């Protein structure tokens, strides 16, 4: 684990970092601070809230030499960000000798800013418009700038500051060190970088840094009705210390009750519990008296429990960030953890959302096999068997192994079973059987009623054709 110690920072800055409550550097800080301290031009891409300000602020303060003209210029898109960045710099330089940080943006008195600039400023933090104002008035000189930062570069370009930025860069000392921080790196940002930076090193910090690398992530394609079955299969197969996340308090109770009735040591955790009850539930789980904690996100927020081996997303969360928080409950302290997510056919987009969020690859696996008879039987769920259009595949055999002609089959499906035309898909007449598709809503009817019928004098046998999953039994 990286620490601020590793950077070899001066004592005043170390004290300030401690005072600010930073325990360890964030991933973007780990990657960029050493490069910046080496004098490299750096392009860093990281989400907001990942500590980019200190990532450039610390090395600037580390390198700072005081003169009459500013040592560093930090360009930001908005006033609010200007205020935030200058506050953070003031905090980071709290124990240093009088570091003069000047926020320069509209809405503040330009006279005060001119006064301060005349007396001498070390670091200027400003929006492009107001900086240009000062350049035109001759009240600001960039001829001594050693370190220049484009903070939130993508937003600055979105806001149409491209020409202003070019204007400012053209008036800034060269050579100098140029740093570019951005949440995204669109083409326009790359162009600026190639024109104004020297051999820049690019640092990309994906959200995957949030996920602990020891956590293995898998998912099962499983429909709602079979989730309890799959959960029991997992509990039997791994004997885990598991946290099971479900969407609602009511579902927490339902799932817990069913698990307990099957003999699993499970307990519920949700917001309706009294504080005393909640503490008891957590204590039992911590001590291993219970093995399965079924919880809502709200109830489990911030919980840090030793030795959780499995996080099970009984319901996949809508928000990828919640997914990340949930699976952060396992795989702690170097121990391998497993995160299993149940995904119904209607939730595939949520899986995609999580993958796009950049968390990591979640791989598909099958629900573990049972050696003996399942306590909870897997139920017939045509949803499981349907393709992306909702069609389920059947085969029908007449007599001792003949196909049913297309016209005869359609006649039976429409006239006898009253299945609408639109619910019948492909029909494939083969040598010894006929395969046909029916929409899942009509599938049960086909299975129950078609087999009693005859084509001519031949009895029909009907079976579901499993497209992918192992055979299942009717319940
Ligand atoms: P960004 O610019 O990436 O959006 P900021 O630099 O504004 O993020 O930082 C977000 C918050 O995180 C700030 O309150 C900042 O003080 C805090 N922060 C920065 N670095 C650390 C750290 N190493 N540990 C804890 N908090 C930090
Ligand atoms: Mg920022």
PDB file of N, CA and C in Angstrom, residues 72 148 232 301 343 365 396:
ATOM      1  N   UNK A  72       3.521  29.650 -10.346  1.00  0.00           N
ATOM      2  CA  UNK A  72       2.605  28.656 -10.903  1.00  0.00           C
ATOM      3  C   UNK A  72       1.261  29.287 -11.259  1.00  0.00           C
ATOM      4  N   UNK A 148       2.514  24.987 -14.913  1.00  0.00           N
ATOM      5  CA  UNK A 148       1.203  25.420 -15.357  1.00  0.00           C
ATOM      6  C   UNK A 148       0.237  24.241 -15.338  1.00  0.00           C
ATOM      7  N   UNK A 232     -29.447 -20.899  -2.395  1.00  0.00           N
ATOM      8  CA  UNK A 232     -29.207 -22.113  -1.606  1.00  0.00           C
ATOM      9  C   UNK A 232     -28.075 -22.946  -2.210  1.00  0.00           C
ATOM     10  N   UNK A 301     -24.642   0.166   4.852  1.00  0.00           N
ATOM     11  CA  UNK A 301     -23.701   1.227   4.514  1.00  0.00           C
ATOM     12  C   UNK A 301     -22.575   1.341   5.540  1.00  0.00           C
ATOM     13  N   UNK A 343     -28.527 -12.176 -12.258  1.00  0.00           N
ATOM     14  CA  UNK A 343     -29.025 -11.280 -13.302  1.00  0.00           C
ATOM     15  C   UNK A 343     -30.137 -11.951 -14.093  1.00  0.00           C
ATOM     16  N   UNK A 365     -20.901 -17.518 -14.877  1.00  0.00           N
ATOM     17  CA  UNK A 365     -20.712 -18.901 -14.460  1.00  0.00           C
ATOM     18  C   UNK A 365     -22.072 -19.544 -14.286  1.00  0.00           C
ATOM     19  N   UNK A 396     -42.108 -31.408 -31.048  1.00  0.00           N
ATOM     20  CA  UNK A 396     -43.299 -32.241 -30.991  1.00  0.00           C
ATOM     21  C   UNK A 396     -43.058 -33.460 -31.887  1.00  0.00           C
TER      22      UNK A 396
END
